[in-house]
mmCIF file of C-alpha atoms and ligand atoms in Angstrom:
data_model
loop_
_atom_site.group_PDB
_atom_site.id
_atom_site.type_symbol
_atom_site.label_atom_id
_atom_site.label_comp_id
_atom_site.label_asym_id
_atom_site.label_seq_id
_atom_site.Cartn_x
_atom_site.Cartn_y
_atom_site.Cartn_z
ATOM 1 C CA UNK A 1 -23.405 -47.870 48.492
ATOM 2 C CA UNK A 2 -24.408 -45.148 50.493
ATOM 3 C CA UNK A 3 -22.306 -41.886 50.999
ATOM 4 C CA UNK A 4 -22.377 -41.229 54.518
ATOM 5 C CA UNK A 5 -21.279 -37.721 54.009
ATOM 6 C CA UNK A 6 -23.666 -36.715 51.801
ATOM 7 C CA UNK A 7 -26.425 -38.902 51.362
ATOM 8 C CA UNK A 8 -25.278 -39.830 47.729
ATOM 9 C CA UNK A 9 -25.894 -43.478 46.154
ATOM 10 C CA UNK A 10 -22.636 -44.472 44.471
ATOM 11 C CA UNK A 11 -20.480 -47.132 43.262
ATOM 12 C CA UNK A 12 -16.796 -47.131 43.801
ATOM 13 C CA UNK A 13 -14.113 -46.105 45.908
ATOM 14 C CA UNK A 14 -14.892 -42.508 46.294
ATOM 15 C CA UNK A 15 -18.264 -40.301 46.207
ATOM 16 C CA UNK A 16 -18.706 -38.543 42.871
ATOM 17 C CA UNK A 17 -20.487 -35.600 45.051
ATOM 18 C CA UNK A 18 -18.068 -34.879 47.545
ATOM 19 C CA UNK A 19 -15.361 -36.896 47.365
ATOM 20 C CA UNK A 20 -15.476 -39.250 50.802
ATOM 21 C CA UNK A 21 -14.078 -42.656 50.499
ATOM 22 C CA UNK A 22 -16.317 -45.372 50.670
ATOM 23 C CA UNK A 23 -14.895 -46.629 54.005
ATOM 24 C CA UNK A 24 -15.581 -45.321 56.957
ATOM 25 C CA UNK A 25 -14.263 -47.270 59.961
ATOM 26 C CA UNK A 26 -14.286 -45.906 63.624
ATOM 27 C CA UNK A 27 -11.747 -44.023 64.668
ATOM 28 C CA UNK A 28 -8.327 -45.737 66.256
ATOM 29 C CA UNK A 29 -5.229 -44.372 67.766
ATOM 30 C CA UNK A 30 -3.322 -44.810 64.700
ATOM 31 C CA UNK A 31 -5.807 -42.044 63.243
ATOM 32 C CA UNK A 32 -5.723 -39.940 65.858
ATOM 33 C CA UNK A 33 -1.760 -39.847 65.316
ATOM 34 C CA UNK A 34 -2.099 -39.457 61.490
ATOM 35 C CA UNK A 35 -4.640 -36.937 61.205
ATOM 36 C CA UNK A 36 -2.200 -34.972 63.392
ATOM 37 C CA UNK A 37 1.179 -35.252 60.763
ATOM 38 C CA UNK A 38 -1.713 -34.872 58.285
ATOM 39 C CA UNK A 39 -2.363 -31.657 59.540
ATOM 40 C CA UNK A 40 0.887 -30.479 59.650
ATOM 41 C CA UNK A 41 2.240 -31.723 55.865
ATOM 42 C CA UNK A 42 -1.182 -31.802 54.636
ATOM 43 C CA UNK A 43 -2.281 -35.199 53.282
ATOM 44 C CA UNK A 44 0.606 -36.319 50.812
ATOM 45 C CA UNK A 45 2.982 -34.627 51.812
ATOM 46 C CA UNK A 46 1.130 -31.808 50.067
ATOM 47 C CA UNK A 47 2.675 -28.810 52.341
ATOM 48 C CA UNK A 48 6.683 -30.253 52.347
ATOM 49 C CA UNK A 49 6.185 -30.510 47.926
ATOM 50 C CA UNK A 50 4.803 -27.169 47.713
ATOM 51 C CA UNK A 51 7.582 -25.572 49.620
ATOM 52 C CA UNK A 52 9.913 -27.558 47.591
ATOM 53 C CA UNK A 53 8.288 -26.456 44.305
ATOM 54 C CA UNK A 54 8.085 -22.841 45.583
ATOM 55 C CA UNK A 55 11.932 -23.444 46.246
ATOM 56 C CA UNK A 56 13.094 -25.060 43.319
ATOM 57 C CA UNK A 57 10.718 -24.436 40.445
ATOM 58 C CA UNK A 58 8.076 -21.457 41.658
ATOM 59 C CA UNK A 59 7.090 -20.485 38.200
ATOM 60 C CA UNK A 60 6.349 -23.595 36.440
ATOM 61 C CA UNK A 61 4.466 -24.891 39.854
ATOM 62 C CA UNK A 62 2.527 -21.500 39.981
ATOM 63 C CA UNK A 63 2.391 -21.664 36.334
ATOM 64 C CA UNK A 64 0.863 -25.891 36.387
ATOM 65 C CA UNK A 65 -1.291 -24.517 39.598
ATOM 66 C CA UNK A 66 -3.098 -21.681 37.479
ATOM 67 C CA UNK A 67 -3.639 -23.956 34.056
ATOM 68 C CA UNK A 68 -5.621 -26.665 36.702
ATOM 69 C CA UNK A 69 -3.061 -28.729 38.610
ATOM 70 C CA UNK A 70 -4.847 -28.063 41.559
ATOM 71 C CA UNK A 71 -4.943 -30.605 44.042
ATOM 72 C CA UNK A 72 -1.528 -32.180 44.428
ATOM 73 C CA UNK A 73 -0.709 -28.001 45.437
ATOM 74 C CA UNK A 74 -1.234 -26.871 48.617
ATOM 75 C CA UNK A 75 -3.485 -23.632 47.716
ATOM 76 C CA UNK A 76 -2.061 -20.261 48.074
ATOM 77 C CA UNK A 77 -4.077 -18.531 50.837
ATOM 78 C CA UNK A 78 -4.658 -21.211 52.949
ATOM 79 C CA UNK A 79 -0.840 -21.640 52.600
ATOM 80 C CA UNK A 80 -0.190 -18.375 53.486
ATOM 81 C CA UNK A 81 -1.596 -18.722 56.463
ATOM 82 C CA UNK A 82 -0.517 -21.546 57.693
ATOM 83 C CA UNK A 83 2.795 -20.140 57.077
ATOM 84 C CA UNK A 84 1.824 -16.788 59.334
ATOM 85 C CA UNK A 85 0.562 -19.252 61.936
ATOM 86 C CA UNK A 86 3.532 -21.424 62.012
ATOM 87 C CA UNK A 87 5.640 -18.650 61.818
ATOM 88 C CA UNK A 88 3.890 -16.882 65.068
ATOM 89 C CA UNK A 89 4.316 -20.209 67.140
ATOM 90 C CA UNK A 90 7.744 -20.665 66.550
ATOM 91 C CA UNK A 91 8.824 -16.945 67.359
ATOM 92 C CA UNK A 92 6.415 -17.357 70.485
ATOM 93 C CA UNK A 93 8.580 -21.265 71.387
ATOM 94 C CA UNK A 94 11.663 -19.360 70.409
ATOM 95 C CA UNK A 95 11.196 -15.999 72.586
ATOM 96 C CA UNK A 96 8.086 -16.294 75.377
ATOM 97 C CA UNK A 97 8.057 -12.630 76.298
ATOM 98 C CA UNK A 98 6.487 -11.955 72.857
ATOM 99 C CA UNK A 99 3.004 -13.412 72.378
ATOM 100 C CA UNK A 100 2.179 -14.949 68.915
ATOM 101 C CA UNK A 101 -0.652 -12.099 68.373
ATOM 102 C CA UNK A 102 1.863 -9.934 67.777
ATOM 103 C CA UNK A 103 1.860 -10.510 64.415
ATOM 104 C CA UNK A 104 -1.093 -8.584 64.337
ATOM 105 C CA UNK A 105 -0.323 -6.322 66.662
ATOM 106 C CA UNK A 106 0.125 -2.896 65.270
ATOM 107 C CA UNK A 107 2.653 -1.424 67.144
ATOM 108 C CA UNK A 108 2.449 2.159 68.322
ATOM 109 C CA UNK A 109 6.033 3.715 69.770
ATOM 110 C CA UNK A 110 4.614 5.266 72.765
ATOM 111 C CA UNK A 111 7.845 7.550 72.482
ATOM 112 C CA UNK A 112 6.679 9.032 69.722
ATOM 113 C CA UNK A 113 4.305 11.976 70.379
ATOM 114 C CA UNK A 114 2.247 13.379 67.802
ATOM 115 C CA UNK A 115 1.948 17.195 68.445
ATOM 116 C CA UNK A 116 -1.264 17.303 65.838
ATOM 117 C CA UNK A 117 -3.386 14.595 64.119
ATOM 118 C CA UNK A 118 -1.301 14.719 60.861
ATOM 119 C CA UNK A 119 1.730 13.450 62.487
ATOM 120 C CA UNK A 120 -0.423 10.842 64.324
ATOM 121 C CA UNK A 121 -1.761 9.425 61.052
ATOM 122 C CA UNK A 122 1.783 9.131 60.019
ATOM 123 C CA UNK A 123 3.006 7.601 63.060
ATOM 124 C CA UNK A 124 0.038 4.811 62.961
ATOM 125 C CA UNK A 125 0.786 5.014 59.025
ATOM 126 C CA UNK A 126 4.353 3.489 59.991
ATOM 127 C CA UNK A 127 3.185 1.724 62.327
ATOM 128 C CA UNK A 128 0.899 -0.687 60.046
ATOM 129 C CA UNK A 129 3.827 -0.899 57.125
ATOM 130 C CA UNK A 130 6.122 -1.867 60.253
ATOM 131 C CA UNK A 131 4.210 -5.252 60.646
ATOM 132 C CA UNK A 132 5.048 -7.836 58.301
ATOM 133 C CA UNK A 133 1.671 -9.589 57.593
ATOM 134 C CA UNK A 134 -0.478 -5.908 57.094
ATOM 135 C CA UNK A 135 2.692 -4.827 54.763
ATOM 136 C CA UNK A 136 2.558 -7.784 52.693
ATOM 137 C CA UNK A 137 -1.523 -7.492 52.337
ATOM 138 C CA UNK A 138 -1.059 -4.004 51.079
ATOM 139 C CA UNK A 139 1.615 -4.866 48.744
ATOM 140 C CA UNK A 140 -0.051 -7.764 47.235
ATOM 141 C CA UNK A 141 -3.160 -5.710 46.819
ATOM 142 C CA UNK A 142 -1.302 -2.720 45.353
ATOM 143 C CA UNK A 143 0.904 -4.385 43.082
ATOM 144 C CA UNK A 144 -2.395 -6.229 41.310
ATOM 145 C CA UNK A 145 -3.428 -3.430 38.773
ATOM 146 C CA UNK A 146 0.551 -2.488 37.808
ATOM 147 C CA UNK A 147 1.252 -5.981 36.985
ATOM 148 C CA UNK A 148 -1.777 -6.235 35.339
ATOM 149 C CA UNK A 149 -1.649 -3.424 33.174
ATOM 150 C CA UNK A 150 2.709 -4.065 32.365
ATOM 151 C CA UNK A 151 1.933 -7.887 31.378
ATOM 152 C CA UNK A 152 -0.697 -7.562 29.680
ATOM 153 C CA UNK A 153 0.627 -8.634 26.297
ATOM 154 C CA UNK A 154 2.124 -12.024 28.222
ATOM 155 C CA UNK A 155 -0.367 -14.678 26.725
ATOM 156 C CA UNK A 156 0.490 -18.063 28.039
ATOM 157 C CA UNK A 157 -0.957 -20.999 26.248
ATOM 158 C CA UNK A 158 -4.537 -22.200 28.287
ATOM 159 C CA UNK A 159 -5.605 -26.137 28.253
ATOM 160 C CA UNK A 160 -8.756 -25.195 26.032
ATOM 161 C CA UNK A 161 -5.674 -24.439 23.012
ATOM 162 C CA UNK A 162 -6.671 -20.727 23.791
ATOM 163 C CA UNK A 163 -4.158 -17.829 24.805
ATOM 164 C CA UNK A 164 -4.606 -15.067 27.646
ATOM 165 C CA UNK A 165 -2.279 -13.305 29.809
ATOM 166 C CA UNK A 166 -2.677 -13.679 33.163
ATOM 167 C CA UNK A 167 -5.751 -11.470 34.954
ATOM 168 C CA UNK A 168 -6.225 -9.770 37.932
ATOM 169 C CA UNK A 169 -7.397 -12.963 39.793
ATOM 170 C CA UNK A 170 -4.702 -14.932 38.754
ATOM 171 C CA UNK A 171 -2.026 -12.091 39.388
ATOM 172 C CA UNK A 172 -3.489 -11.978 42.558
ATOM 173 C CA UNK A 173 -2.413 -15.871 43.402
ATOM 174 C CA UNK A 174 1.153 -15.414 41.445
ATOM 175 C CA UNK A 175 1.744 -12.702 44.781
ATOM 176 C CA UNK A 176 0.291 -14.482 47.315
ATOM 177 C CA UNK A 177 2.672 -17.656 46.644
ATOM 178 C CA UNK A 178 5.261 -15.048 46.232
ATOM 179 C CA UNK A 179 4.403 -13.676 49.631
ATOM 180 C CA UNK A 180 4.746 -17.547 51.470
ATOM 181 C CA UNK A 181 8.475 -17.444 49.768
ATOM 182 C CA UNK A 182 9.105 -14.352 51.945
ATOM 183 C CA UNK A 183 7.511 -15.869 54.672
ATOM 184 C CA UNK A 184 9.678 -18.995 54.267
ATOM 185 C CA UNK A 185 12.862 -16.616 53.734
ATOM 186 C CA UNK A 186 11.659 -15.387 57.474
ATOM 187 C CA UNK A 187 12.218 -18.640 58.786
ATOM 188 C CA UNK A 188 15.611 -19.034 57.063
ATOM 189 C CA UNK A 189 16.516 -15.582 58.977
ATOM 190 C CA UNK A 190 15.329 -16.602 62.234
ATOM 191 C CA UNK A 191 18.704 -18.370 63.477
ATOM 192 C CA UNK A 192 20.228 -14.551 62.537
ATOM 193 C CA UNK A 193 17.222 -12.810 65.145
ATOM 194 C CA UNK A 194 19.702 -13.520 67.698
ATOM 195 C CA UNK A 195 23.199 -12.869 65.951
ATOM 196 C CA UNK A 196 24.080 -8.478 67.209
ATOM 197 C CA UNK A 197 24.476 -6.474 64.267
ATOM 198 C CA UNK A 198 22.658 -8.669 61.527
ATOM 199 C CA UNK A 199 19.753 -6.640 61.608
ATOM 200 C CA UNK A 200 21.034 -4.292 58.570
ATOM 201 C CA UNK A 201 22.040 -7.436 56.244
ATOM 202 C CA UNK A 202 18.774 -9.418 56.973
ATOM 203 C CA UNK A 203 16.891 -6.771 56.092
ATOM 204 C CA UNK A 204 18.309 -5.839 53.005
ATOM 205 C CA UNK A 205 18.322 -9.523 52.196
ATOM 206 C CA UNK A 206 14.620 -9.252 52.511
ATOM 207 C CA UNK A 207 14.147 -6.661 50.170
ATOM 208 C CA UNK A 208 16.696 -8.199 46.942
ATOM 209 C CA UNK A 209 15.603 -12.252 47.761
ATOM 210 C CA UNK A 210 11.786 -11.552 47.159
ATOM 211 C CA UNK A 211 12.476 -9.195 44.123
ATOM 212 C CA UNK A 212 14.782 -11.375 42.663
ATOM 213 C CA UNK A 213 12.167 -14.486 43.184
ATOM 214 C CA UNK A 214 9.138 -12.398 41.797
ATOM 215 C CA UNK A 215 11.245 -12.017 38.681
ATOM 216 C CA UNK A 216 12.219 -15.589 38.409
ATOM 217 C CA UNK A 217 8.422 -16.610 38.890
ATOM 218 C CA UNK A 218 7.201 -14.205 36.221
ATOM 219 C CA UNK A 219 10.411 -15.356 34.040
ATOM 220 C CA UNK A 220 9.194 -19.036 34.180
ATOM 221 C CA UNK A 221 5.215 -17.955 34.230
ATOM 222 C CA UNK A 222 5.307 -16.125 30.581
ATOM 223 C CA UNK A 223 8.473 -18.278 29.435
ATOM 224 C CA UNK A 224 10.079 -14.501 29.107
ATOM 225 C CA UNK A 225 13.535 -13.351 29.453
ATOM 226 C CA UNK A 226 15.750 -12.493 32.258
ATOM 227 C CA UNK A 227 16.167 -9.216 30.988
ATOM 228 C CA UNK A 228 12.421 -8.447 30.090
ATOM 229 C CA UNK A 229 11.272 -10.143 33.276
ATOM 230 C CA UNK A 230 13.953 -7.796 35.001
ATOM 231 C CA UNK A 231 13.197 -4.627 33.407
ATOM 232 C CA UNK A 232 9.221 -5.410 33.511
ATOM 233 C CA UNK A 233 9.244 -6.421 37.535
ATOM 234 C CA UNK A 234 11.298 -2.820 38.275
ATOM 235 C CA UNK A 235 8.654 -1.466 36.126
ATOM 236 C CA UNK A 236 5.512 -2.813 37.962
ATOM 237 C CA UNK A 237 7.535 -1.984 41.285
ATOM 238 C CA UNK A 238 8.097 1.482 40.101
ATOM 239 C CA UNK A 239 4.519 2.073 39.342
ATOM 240 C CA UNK A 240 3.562 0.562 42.740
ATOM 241 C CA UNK A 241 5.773 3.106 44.307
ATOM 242 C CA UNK A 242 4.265 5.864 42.335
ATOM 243 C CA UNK A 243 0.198 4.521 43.114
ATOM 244 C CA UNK A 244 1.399 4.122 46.785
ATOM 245 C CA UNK A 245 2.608 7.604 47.119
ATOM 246 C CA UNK A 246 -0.482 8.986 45.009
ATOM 247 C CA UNK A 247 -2.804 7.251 47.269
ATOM 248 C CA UNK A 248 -1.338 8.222 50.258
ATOM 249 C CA UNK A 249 -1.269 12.346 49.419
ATOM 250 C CA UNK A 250 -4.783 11.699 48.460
ATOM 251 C CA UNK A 251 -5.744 10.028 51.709
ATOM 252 C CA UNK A 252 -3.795 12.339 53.729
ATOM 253 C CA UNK A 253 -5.222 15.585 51.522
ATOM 254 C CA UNK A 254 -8.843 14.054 52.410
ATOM 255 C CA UNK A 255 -8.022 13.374 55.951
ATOM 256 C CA UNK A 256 -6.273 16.995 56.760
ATOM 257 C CA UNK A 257 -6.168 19.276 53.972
ATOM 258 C CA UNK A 258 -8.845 21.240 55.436
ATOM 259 C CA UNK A 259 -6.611 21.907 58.596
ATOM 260 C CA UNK A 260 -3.730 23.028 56.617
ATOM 261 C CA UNK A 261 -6.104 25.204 54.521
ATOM 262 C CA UNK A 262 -7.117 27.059 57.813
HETATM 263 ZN ZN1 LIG B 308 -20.688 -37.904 49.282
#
């Protein structure tokens, strides 16, 4: 047989190069419906049991993701962004007068006028942190060194019978499935959007939930504690805090110290 993907000669079911199944028939309707739901809970059900997993066990699914269970997870990125995507269209179907670019958008108050270009950088500096998807892109990539650096003695047992703790890499992937439970928390909220005067309880729901989760994934990640995971997440998050604030004097000093100093 003759992969028509790729060219390969095989026997079987399925290409050993690529993967294609040995059938290819022409396309029908039935397809053309399929490859739609297919899209949306990718292939088996692949999108509606990583949410669940996320839900109900997000350690020990990140944890089985990381050691090589691979395929029967939806990955974390491309999650992600489907999530961001979805999320955008249903705000958009839900309220028309705001497009689903603005997401993106970074939103300037035009209220707000900067009397010098210090203040400005501030006000666009709040104005980036003030959009959900560039805030939890910084986070991610600001909390990967502290977490690094406070779990560092967490080895967790590798296929290969070796031990490691987790690296940057895999830190990295540990956040970003933490970042689609916050993004799945948003959707929870969005029945509240319209409900006056939840605005104060949502969003302090949104900063315990995903602290709380991170704690329970790293919990069930390095089979750790409550307490340790506790004590070690407020660590990383303190030290996050800290780097944040460092970063920003220094970008600020860099920007406009030599103003000031005039
Ligand atoms: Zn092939």
């Amino acid at each position: 047989m003759k992969c028509l993907n790729c060219n390969t000669h095989f026997e079987g079911d399925f290409c050993p190069r690529c993967g294609q199944k040995a059938s290819t028939s022409r396309f029908e309707t039935k397809e053309m419906f399929l490859s739609i739901i297919k899209l949306l809970i990718g292939g088996d059900h692949k999108f509606l049991v990583t949410c669940k997993h996320l839900l109900t066990r997000p350690g020990h699914m990140v944890r089985e993701f990381l050691l090589g269970k691979r395929t029967c997870y939806y990955a974390p990125i491309p999650l992600l962004l489907f999530l961001v995507a979805l999320y955008a269209i249903v705000t958009f179907a839900l309220d028309s007068t705001t497009s689903p670019f603005d997401l993106l958008k970074i939103k300037l108050n035009k209220d707000d006028v900067a009397t010098d270009s210090a203040q400005q950088f501030v006000l666009f500096f709040q104005a980036v942190t003030d959009n959900r998807v560039y805030f939890a892109l910084f986070s991610v990539l600001l909390n990967l060194l502290p977490y690094r650096f406070i779990f560092r003695k967490y080895n967790i047992a590798r296929p290969d019978g070796t031990f490691a703790s987790l690296n940057v890499a895999e830190h990295f992937f540990v956040l970003v499935y933490q970042t689609c439970f916050n993004m799945l928390l948003a959707f929870a909220l969005l029945p509240f959007n319209a409900v006056p005067g939840s605005e104060i309880w949502t969003a302090r729901l949104c900063m315990v939930l995903p602290t709380i989760y991170c704690i329970i994934l790293y919990k069930q990640i390095c089979s750790i504690s409550w307490l340790r995971s506790t004590l070690l997440n407020l660590l990383s998050i303190v030290v996050t805090l800290f780097m944040s604030f460092i970063l920003l004097l220094l970008t600020f000093g860099l920007l406009y110290g030599y103003d000031y100093a005039k």
